[in-house]
Coordinates of C-alpha atoms in Angstrom, one line a residue:
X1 CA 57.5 111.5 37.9
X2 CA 57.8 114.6 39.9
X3 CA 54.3 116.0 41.0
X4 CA 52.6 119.6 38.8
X5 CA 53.1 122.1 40.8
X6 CA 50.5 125.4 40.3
X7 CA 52.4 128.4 38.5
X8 CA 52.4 131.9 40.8
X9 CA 51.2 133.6 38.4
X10 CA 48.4 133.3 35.4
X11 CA 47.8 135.0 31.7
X12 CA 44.8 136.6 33.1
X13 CA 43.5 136.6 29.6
X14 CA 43.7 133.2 29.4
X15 CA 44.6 131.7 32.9
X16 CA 45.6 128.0 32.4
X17 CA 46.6 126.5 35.7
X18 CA 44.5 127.6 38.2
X19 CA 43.4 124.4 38.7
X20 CA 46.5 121.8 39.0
X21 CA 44.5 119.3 36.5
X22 CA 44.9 122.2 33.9
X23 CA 48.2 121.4 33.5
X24 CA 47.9 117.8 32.3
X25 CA 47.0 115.6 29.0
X26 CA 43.5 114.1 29.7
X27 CA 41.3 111.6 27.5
X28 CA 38.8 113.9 26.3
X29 CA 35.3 112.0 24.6
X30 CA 34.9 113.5 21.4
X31 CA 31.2 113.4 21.6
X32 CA 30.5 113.7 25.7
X33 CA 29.1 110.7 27.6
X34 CA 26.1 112.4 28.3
X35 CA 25.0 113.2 25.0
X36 CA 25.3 109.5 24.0
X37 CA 28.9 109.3 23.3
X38 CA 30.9 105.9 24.1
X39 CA 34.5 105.5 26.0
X40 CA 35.5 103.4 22.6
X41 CA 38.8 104.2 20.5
X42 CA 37.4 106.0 18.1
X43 CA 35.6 108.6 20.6
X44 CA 38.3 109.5 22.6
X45 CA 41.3 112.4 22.2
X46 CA 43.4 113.8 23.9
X47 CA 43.8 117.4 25.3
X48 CA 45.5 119.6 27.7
X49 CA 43.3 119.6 31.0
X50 CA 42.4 123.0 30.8
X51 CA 40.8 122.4 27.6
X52 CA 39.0 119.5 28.7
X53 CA 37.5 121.0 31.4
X54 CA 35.9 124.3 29.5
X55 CA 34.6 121.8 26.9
X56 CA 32.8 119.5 29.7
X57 CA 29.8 118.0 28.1
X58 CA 29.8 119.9 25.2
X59 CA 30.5 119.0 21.6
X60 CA 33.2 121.4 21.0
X61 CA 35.3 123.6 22.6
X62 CA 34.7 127.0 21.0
X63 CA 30.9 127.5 21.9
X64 CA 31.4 127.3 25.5
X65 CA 30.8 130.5 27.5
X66 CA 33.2 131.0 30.3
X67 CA 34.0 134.1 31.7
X68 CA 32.0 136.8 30.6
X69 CA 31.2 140.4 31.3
X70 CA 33.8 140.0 34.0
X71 CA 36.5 142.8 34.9
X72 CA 39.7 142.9 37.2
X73 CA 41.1 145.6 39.0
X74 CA 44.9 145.3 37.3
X75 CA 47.7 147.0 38.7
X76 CA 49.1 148.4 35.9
X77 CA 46.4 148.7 33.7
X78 CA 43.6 149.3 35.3
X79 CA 40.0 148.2 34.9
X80 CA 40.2 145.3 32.2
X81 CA 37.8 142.8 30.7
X82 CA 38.0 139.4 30.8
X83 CA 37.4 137.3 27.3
X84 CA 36.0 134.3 27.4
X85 CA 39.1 132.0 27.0
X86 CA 37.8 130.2 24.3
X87 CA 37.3 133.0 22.2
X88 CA 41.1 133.8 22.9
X89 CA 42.2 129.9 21.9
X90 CA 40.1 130.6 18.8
X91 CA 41.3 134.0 17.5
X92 CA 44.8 133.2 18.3
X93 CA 44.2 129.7 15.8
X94 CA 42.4 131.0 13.2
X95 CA 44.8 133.9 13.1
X96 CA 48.0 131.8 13.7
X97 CA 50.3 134.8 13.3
X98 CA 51.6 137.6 14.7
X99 CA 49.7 140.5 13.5
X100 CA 51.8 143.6 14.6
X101 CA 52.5 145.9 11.6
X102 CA 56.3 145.3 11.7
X103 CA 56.2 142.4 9.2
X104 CA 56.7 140.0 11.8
X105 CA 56.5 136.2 10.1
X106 CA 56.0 134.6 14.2
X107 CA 53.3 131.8 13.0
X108 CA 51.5 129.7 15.8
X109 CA 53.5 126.3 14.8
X110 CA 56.7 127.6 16.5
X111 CA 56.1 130.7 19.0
X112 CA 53.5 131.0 21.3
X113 CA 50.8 133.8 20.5
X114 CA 49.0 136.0 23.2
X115 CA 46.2 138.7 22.2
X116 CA 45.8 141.7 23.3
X117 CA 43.4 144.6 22.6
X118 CA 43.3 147.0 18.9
X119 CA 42.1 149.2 21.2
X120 CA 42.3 150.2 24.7
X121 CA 39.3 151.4 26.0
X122 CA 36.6 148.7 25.0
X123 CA 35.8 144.9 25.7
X124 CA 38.4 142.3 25.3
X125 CA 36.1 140.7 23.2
X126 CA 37.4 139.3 18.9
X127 CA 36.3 142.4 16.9
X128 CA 38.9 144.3 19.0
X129 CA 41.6 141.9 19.1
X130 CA 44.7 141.6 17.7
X131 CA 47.3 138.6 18.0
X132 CA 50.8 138.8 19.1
X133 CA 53.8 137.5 19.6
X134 CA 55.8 137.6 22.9
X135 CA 58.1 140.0 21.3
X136 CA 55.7 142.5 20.5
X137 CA 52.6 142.0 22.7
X138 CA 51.8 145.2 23.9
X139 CA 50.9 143.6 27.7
X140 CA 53.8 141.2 27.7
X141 CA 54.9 143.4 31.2
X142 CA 51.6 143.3 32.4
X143 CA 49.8 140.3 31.7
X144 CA 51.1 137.8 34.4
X145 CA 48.9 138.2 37.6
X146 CA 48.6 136.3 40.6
X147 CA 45.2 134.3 41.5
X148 CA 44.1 136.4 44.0
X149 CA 43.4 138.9 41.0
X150 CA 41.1 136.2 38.9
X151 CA 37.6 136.2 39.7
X152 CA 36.3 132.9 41.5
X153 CA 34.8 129.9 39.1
X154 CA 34.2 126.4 40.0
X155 CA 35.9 124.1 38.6
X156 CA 34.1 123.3 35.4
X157 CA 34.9 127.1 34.1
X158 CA 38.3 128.2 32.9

């Protein structure tokens, strides 16, 4: 097996791989060691490492802060928020479709879905996102960035 190498550039909405480990299928506890949770069968899951990082010692994934009330200087677009990820994994799965107004039937079971903001001035935050698909998210040329763009977390934030 060939080692994971770090991608050059990251979805700074929702930047999975910073950290090599993000990038591989961990054994997540379902309910966290520390709040009393065993390392038996049927405690244990898996997920991507990424995931299993933001979650930690929490009891689910979509509570965790992460990011927040952060901006990057973009290149292209200029001062942008940063979501916290987890609100991204969430809108995109509760949504679990494309939602430009083309009619477009792209579900979440066969394309990958980004988001991307309703409107452009504004926080990246849910009430003004909207899901896409790759062929019509409206920052499909501009949302790949290199690391040196992300703010710096330690490793237990995404």
């Amino acid at each position: 097996m060939s080692a994971i190498k770090r991608p050059l550039l990251f979805d700074f909405v929702r930047p999975r791989g910073l950290h090599v480990e993000d990038l591989t299928i961990q054994i997540d506890h379902v309910r966290p060691v520390r709040a009393g949770g065993k390392t038996e069968a049927d405690n244990l899951q898996l997920a991507c490492g990424w995931c299993n990082r933001a979650k930690s010692d929490h009891m689910q994934i979509f509570g965790v802060s992460s990011w927040t009330d952060l901006r990057i200087r973009h290149q292209l677009l200029g001062w942008v928020s940063i979501p916290r990820s987890l609100w991204v994994v969430r809108s995109v799965q509760l949504s679990g479709r494309c939602e430009d107004r083309s009619g477009c039937t792209a579900l979440l079971r066969n394309n990958e879905l980004f988001v991307a903001p309703k409107r452009r001035s504004g926080a990246l935050n849910p009430s003004n996102f909207s899901v896409y698909c790759q062929n019509h998210d409206p920052w499909a040329d501009a949302r790949y960035v290199g690391a040196n763009v992300l703010p710096r977390r330690s490793r237990r934030s995404p």
